[in-house]
C-alpha atoms as an extended CHARMM CRD file, in Angstrom:
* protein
*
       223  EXT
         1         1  UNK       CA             92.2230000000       81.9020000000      104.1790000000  PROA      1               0.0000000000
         2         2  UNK       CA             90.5160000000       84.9680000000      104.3710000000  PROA      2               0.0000000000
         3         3  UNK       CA             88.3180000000       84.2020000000      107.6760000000  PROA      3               0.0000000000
         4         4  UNK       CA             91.3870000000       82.4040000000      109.1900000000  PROA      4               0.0000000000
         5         5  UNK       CA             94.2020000000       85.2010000000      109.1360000000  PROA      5               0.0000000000
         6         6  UNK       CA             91.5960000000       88.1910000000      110.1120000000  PROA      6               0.0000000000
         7         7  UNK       CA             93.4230000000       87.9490000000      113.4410000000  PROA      7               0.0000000000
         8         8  UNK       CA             96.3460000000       88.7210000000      112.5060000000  PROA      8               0.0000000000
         9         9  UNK       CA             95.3700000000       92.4120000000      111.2690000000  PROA      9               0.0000000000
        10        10  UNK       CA             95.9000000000       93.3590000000      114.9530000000  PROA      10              0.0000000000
        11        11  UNK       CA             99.3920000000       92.6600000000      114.5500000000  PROA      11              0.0000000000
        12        12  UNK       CA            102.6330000000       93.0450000000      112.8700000000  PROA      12              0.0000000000
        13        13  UNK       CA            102.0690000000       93.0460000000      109.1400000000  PROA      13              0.0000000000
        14        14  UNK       CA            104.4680000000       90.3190000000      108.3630000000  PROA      14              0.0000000000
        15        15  UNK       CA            101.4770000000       87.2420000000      109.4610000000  PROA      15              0.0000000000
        16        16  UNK       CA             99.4030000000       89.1150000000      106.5400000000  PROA      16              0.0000000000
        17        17  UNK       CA            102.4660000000       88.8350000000      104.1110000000  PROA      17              0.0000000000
        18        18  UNK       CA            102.8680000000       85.2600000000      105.1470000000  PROA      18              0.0000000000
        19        19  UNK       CA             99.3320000000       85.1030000000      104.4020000000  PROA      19              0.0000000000
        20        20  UNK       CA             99.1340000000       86.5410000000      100.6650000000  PROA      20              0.0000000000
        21        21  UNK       CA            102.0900000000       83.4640000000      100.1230000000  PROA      21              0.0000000000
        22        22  UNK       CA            100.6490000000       80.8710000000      101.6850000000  PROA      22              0.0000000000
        23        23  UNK       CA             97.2990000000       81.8680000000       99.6900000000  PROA      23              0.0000000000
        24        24  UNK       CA             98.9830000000       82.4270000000       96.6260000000  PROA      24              0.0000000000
        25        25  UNK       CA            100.5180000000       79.1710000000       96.2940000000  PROA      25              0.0000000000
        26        26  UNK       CA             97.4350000000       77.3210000000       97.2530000000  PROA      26              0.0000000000
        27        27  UNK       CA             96.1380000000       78.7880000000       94.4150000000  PROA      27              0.0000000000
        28        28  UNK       CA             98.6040000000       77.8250000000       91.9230000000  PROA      28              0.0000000000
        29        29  UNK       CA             98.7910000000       74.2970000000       93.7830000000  PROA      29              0.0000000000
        30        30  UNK       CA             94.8190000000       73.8530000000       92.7500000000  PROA      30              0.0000000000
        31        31  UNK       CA             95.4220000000       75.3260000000       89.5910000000  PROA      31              0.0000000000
        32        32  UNK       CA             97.7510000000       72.8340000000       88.7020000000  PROA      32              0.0000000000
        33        33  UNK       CA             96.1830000000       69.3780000000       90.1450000000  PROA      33              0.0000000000
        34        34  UNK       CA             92.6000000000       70.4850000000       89.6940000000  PROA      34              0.0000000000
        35        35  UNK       CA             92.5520000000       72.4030000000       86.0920000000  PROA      35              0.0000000000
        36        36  UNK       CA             95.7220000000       70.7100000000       84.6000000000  PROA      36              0.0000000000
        37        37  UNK       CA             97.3930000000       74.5560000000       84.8540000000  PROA      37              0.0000000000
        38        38  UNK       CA            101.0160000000       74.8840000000       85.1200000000  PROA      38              0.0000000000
        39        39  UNK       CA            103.3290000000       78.1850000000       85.6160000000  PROA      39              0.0000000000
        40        40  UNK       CA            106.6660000000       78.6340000000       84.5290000000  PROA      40              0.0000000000
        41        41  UNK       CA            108.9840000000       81.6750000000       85.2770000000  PROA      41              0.0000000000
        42        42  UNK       CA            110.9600000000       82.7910000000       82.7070000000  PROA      42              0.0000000000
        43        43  UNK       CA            114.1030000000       85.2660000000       83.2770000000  PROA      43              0.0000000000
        44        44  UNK       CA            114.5250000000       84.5350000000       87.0240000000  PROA      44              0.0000000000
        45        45  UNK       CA            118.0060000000       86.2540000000       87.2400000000  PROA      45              0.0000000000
        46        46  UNK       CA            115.8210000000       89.9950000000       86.5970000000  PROA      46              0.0000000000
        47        47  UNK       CA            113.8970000000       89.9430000000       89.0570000000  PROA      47              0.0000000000
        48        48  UNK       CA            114.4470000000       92.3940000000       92.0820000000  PROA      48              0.0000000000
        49        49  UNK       CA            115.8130000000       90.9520000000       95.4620000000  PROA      49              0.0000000000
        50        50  UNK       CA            114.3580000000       93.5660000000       96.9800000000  PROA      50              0.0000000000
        51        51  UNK       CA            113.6010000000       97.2770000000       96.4710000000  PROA      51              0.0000000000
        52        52  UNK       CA            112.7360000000       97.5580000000       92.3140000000  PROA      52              0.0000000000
        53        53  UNK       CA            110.7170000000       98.5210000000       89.8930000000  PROA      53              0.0000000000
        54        54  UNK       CA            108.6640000000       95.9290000000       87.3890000000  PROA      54              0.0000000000
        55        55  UNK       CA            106.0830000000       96.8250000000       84.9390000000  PROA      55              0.0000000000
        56        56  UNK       CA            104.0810000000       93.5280000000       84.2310000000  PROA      56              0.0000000000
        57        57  UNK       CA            101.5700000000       92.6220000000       81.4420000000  PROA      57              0.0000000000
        58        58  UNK       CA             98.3510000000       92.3100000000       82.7920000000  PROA      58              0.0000000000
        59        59  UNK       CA             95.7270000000       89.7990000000       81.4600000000  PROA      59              0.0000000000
        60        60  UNK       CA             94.0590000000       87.8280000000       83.7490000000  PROA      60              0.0000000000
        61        61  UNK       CA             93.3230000000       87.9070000000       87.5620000000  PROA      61              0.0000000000
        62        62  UNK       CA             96.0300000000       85.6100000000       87.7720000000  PROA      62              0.0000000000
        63        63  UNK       CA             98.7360000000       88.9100000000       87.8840000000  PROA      63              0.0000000000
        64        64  UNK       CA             97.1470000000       90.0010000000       90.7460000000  PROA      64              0.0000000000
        65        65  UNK       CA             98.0400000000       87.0990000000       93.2020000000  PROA      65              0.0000000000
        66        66  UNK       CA            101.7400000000       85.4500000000       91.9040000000  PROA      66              0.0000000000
        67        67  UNK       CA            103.9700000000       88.0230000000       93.1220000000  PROA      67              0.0000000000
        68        68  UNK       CA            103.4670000000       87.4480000000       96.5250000000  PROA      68              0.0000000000
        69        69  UNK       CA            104.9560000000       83.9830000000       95.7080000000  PROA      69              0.0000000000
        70        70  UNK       CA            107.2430000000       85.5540000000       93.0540000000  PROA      70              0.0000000000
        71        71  UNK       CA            108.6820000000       88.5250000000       95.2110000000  PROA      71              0.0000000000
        72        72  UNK       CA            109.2240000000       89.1960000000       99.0380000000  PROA      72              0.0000000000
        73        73  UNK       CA            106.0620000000       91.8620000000      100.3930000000  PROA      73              0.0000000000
        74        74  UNK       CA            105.7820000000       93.1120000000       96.9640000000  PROA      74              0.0000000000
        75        75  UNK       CA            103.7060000000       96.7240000000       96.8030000000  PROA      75              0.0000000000
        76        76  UNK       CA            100.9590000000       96.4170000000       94.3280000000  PROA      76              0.0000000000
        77        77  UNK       CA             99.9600000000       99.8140000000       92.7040000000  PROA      77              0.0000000000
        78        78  UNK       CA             96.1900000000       98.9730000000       92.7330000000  PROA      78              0.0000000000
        79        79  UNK       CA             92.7920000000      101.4000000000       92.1780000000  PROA      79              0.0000000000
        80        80  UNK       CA             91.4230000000      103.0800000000       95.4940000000  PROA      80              0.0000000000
        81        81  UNK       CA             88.4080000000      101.5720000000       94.9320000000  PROA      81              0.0000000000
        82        82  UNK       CA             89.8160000000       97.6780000000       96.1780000000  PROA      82              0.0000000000
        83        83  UNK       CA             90.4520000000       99.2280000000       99.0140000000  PROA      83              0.0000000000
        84        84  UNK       CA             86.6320000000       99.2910000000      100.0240000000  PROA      84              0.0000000000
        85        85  UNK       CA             86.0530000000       95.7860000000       99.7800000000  PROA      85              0.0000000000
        86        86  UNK       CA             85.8840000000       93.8570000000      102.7860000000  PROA      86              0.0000000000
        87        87  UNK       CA             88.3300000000       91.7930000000      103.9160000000  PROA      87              0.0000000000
        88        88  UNK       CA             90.3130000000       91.8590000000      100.8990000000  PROA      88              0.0000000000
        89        89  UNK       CA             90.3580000000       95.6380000000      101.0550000000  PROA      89              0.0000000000
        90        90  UNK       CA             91.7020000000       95.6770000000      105.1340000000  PROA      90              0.0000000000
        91        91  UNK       CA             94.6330000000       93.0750000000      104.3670000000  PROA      91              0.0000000000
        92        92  UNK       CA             95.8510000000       95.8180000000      101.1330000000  PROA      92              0.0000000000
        93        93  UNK       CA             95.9130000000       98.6360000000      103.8570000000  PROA      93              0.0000000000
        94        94  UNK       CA             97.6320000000       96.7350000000      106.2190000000  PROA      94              0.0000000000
        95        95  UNK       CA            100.3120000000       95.6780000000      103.7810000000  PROA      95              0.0000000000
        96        96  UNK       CA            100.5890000000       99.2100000000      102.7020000000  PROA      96              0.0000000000
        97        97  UNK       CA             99.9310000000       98.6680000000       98.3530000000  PROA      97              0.0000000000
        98        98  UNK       CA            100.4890000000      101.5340000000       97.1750000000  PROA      98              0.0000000000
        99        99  UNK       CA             96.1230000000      102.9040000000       96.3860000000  PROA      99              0.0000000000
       100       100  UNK       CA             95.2960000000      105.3620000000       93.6850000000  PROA      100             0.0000000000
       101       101  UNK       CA             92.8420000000      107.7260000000       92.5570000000  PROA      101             0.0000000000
       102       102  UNK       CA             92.4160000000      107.1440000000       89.1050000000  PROA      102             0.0000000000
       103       103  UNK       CA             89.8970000000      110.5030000000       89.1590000000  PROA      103             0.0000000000
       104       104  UNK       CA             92.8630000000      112.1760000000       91.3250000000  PROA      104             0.0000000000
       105       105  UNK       CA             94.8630000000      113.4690000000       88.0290000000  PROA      105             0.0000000000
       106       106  UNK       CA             98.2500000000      115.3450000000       89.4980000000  PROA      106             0.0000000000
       107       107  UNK       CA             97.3640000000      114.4620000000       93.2740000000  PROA      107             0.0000000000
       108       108  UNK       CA             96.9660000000      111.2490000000       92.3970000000  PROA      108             0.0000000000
       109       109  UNK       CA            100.0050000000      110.8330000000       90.9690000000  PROA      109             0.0000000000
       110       110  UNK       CA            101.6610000000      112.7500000000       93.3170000000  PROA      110             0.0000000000
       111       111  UNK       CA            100.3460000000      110.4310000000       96.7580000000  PROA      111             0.0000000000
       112       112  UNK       CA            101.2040000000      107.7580000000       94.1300000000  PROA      112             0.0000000000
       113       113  UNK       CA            105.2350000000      108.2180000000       94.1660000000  PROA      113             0.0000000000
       114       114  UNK       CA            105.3110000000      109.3070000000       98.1010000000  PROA      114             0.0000000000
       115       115  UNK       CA            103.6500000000      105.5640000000       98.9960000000  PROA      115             0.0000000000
       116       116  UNK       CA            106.4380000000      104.0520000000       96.2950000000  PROA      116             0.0000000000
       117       117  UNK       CA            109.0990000000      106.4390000000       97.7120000000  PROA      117             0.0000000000
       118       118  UNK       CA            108.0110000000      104.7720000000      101.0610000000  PROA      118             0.0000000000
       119       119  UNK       CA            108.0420000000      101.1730000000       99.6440000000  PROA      119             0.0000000000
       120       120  UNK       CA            111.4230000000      101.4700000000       98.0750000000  PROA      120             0.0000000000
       121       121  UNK       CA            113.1370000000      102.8490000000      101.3430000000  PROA      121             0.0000000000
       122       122  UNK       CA            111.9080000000       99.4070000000      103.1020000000  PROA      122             0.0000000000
       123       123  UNK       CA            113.3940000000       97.4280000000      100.7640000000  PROA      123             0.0000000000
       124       124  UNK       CA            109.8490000000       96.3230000000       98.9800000000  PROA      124             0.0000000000
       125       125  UNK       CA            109.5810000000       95.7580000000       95.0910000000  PROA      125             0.0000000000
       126       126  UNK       CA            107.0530000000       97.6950000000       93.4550000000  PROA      126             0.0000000000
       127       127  UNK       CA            104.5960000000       96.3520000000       91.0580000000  PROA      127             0.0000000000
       128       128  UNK       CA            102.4930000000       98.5130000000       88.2940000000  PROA      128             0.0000000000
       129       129  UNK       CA            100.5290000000       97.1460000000       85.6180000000  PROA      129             0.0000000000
       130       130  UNK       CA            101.4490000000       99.6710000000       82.6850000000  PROA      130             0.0000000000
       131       131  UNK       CA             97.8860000000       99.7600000000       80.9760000000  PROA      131             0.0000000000
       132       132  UNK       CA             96.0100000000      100.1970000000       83.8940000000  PROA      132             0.0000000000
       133       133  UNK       CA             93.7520000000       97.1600000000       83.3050000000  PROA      133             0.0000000000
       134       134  UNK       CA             92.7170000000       93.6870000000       82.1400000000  PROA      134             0.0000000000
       135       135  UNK       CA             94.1380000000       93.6630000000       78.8960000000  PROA      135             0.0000000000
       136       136  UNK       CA             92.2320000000       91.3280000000       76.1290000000  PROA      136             0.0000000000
       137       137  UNK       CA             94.8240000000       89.1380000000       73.7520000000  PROA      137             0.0000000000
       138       138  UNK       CA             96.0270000000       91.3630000000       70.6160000000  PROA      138             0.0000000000
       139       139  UNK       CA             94.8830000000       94.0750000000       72.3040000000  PROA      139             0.0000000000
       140       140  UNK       CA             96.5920000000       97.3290000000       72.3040000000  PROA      140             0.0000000000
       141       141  UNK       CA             95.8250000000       99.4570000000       75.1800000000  PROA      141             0.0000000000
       142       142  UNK       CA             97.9320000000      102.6050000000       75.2180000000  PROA      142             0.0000000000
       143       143  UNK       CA            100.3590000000      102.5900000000       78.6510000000  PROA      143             0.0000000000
       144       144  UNK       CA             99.1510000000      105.4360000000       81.7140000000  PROA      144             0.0000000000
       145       145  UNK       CA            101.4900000000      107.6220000000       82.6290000000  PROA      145             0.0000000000
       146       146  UNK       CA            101.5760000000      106.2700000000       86.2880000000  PROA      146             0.0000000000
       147       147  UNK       CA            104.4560000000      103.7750000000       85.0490000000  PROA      147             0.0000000000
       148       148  UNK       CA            106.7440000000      107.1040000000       83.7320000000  PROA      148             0.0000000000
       149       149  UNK       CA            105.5330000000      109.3000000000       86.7720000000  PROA      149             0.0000000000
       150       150  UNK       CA            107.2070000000      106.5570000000       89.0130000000  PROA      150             0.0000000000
       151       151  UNK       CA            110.5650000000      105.8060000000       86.3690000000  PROA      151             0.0000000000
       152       152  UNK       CA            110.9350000000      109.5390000000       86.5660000000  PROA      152             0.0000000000
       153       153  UNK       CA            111.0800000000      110.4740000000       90.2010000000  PROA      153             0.0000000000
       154       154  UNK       CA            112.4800000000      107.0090000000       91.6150000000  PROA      154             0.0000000000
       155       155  UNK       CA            115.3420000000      107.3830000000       89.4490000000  PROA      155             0.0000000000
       156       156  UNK       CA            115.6930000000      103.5540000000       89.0780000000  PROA      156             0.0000000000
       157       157  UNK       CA            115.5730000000      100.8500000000       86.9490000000  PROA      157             0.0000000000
       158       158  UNK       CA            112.1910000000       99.3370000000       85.5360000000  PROA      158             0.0000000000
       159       159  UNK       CA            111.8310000000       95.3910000000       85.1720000000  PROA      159             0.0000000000
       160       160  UNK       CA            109.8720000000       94.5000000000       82.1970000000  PROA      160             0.0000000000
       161       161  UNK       CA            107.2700000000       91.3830000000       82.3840000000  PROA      161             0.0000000000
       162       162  UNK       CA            105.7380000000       89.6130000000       79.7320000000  PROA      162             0.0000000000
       163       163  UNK       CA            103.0510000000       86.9200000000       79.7940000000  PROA      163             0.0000000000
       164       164  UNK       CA            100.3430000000       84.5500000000       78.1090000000  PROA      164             0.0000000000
       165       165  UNK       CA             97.8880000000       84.0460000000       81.3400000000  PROA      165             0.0000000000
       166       166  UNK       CA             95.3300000000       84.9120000000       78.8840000000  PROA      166             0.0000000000
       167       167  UNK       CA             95.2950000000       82.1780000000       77.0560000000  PROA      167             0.0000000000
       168       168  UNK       CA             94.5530000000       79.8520000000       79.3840000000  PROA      168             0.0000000000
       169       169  UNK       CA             92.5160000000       82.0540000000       82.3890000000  PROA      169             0.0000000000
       170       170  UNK       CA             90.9330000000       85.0550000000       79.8480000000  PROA      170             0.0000000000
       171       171  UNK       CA             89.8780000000       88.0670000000       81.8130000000  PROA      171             0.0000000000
       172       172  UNK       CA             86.5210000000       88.4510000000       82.8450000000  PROA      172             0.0000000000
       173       173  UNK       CA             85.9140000000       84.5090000000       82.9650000000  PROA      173             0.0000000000
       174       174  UNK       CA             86.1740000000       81.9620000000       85.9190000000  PROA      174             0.0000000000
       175       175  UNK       CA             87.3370000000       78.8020000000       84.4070000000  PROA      175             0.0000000000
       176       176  UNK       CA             91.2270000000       78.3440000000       83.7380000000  PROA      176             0.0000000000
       177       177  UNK       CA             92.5770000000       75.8580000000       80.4690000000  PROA      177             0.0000000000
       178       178  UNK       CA             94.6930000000       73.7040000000       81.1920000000  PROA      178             0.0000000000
       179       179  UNK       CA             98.1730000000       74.2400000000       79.7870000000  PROA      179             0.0000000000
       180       180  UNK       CA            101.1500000000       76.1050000000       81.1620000000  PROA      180             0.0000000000
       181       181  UNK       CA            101.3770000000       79.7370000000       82.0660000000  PROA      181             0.0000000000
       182       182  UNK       CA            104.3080000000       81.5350000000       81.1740000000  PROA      182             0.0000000000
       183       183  UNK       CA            105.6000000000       84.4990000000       83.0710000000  PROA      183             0.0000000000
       184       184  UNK       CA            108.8720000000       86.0720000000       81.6100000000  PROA      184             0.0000000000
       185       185  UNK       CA            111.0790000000       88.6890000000       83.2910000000  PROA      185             0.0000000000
       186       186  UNK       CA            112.9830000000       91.2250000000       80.6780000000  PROA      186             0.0000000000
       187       187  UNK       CA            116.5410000000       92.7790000000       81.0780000000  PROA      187             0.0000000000
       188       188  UNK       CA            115.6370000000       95.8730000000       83.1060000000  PROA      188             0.0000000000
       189       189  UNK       CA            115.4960000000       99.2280000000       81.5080000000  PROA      189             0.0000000000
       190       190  UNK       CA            118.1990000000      101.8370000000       82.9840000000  PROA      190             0.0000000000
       191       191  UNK       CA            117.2320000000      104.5220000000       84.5550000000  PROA      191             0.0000000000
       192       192  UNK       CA            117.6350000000      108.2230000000       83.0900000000  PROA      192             0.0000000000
       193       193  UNK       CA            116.0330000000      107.9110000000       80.0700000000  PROA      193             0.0000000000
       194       194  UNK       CA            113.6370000000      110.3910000000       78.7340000000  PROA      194             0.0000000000
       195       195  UNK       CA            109.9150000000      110.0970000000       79.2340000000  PROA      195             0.0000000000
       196       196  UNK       CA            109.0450000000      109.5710000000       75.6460000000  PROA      196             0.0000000000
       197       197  UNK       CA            112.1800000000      107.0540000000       75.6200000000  PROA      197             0.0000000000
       198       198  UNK       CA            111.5900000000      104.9060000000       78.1940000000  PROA      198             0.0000000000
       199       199  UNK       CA            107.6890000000      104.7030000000       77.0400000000  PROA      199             0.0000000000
       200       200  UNK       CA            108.3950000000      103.7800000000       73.6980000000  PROA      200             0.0000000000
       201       201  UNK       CA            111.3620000000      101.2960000000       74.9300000000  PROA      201             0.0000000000
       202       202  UNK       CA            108.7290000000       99.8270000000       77.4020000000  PROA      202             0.0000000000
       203       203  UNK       CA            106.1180000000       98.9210000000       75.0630000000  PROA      203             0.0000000000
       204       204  UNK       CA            108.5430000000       98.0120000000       72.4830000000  PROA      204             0.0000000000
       205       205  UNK       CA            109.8260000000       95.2050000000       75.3660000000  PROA      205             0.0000000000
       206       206  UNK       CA            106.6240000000       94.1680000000       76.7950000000  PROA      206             0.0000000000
       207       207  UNK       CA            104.6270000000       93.9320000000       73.6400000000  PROA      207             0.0000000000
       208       208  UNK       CA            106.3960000000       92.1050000000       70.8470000000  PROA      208             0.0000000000
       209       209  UNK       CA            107.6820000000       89.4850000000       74.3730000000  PROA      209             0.0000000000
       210       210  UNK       CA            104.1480000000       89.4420000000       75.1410000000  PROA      210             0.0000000000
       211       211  UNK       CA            102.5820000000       88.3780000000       71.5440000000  PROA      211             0.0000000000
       212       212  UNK       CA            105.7410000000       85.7670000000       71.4630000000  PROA      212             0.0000000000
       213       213  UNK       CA            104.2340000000       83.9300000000       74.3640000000  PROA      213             0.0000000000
       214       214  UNK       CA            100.7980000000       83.9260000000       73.8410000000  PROA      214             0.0000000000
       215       215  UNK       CA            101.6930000000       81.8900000000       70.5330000000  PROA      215             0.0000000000
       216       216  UNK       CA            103.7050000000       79.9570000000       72.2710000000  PROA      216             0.0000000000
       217       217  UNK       CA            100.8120000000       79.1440000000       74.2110000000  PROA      217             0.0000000000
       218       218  UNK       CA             98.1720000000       78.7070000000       71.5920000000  PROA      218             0.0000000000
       219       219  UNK       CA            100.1490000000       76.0210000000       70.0680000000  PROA      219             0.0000000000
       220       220  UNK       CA            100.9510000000       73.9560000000       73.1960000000  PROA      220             0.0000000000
       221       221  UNK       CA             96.9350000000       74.6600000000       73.5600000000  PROA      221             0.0000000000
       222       222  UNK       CA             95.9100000000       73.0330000000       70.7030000000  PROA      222             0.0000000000
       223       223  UNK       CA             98.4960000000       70.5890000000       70.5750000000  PROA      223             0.0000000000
């Protein structure tokens, strides 16, 4: 897939967008008939036709490729760094995810929310993985303050999304257990809340969600 749509980077983004789909669901196609892996989506009706705001779990690699069969040219708030790898690196510039500097401190943040302010005026949901990282099961990473930079200046709602990927596809390893991911989308948190508010609110919805399903998951596991 890679090798096949490198022609398209000379035109309109949209063939790359088409692209990250197309990929995406080949993945979770294999996934399911080759390592017995199935996803299911949880809380449909809360996630963003278009321009929004989600805060996702993040566990596994696996968070990094289902939006772009979950949402419509989703921007991924992703370290600077992927940006330098090839291939992979050229087709995140050319679909404009929004790159940061995690050495950048306040100009970091502040390129940060003018590439979001961008995405949201096209109409593009925004994706930001709260802790920053890979996070192990019952572990308790404390959230970055990218996620309340960008609840504070959008002025707009933020999605909450929960998950057990890491059951079945742990971070750091290659081979996936078979079983059945599940993804779940949270009532959205208003916007206008305070910072320390809407942190503690966000956590308090991610977290407790988050433990919920990767039970849920252990027991169809061993079952």
């Amino acid at each position: 897939m890679n090798l096949l749509f490198l022609p398209a980077l000379a035109f309109d983004k949209k063939w790359i967008v088409l692209g990250q789909s197309i990929w995406t669901r080949g993945i979770m196609f294999l996934m399911r008939t080759i390592c017995g892996l199935k996803v299911e989506i949880r809380g449909q009706e809360y996630i963003p036709k278009g321009a929004g705001l989600i805060a996702a779990k993040h566990q596994s690699a696996f968070e990094t490729m289902v939006f772009h069969a979950l949402l419509k040219d989703p921007a991924m708030v992703l370290k600077k760094e992927l940006l330098s790898i090839p291939i992979y690196g050229w087709y995140c510039k050319k679909t404009e995810m929004i790159a940061v500097d995690r050495n950048g401190h306040a100009a970091a943040l502040k390129a940060m929310i003018k590439q979001a302010q961008d995405a949201l005026s096209n109409d593009r949901p925004i994706v930001i993985f709260p802790e920053g990282t890979r996070s192990a099961l019952d572990s308790d990473l404390p959230y970055q303050p990218g996620i309340a930079a960008l609840y504070s200046k959008l002025d707009t709602p933020v999605t909450p999304m929960a998950l057990n990927t890491g059951v079945f596809w742990p971070r750091k390893q290659f081979v996936c257990k078979p079983g059945t991911i599940i993804i779940e989308f949270l009532p959205p948190i208003p916007a206008g809340l305070k910072r320390k508010d809407f942190m503690a609110q966000l956590k308090e919805t991610i977290e407790p969600k988050t433990k919920e399903l990767v039970e849920e998951g252990r027991k169809a596991h061993l079952s």
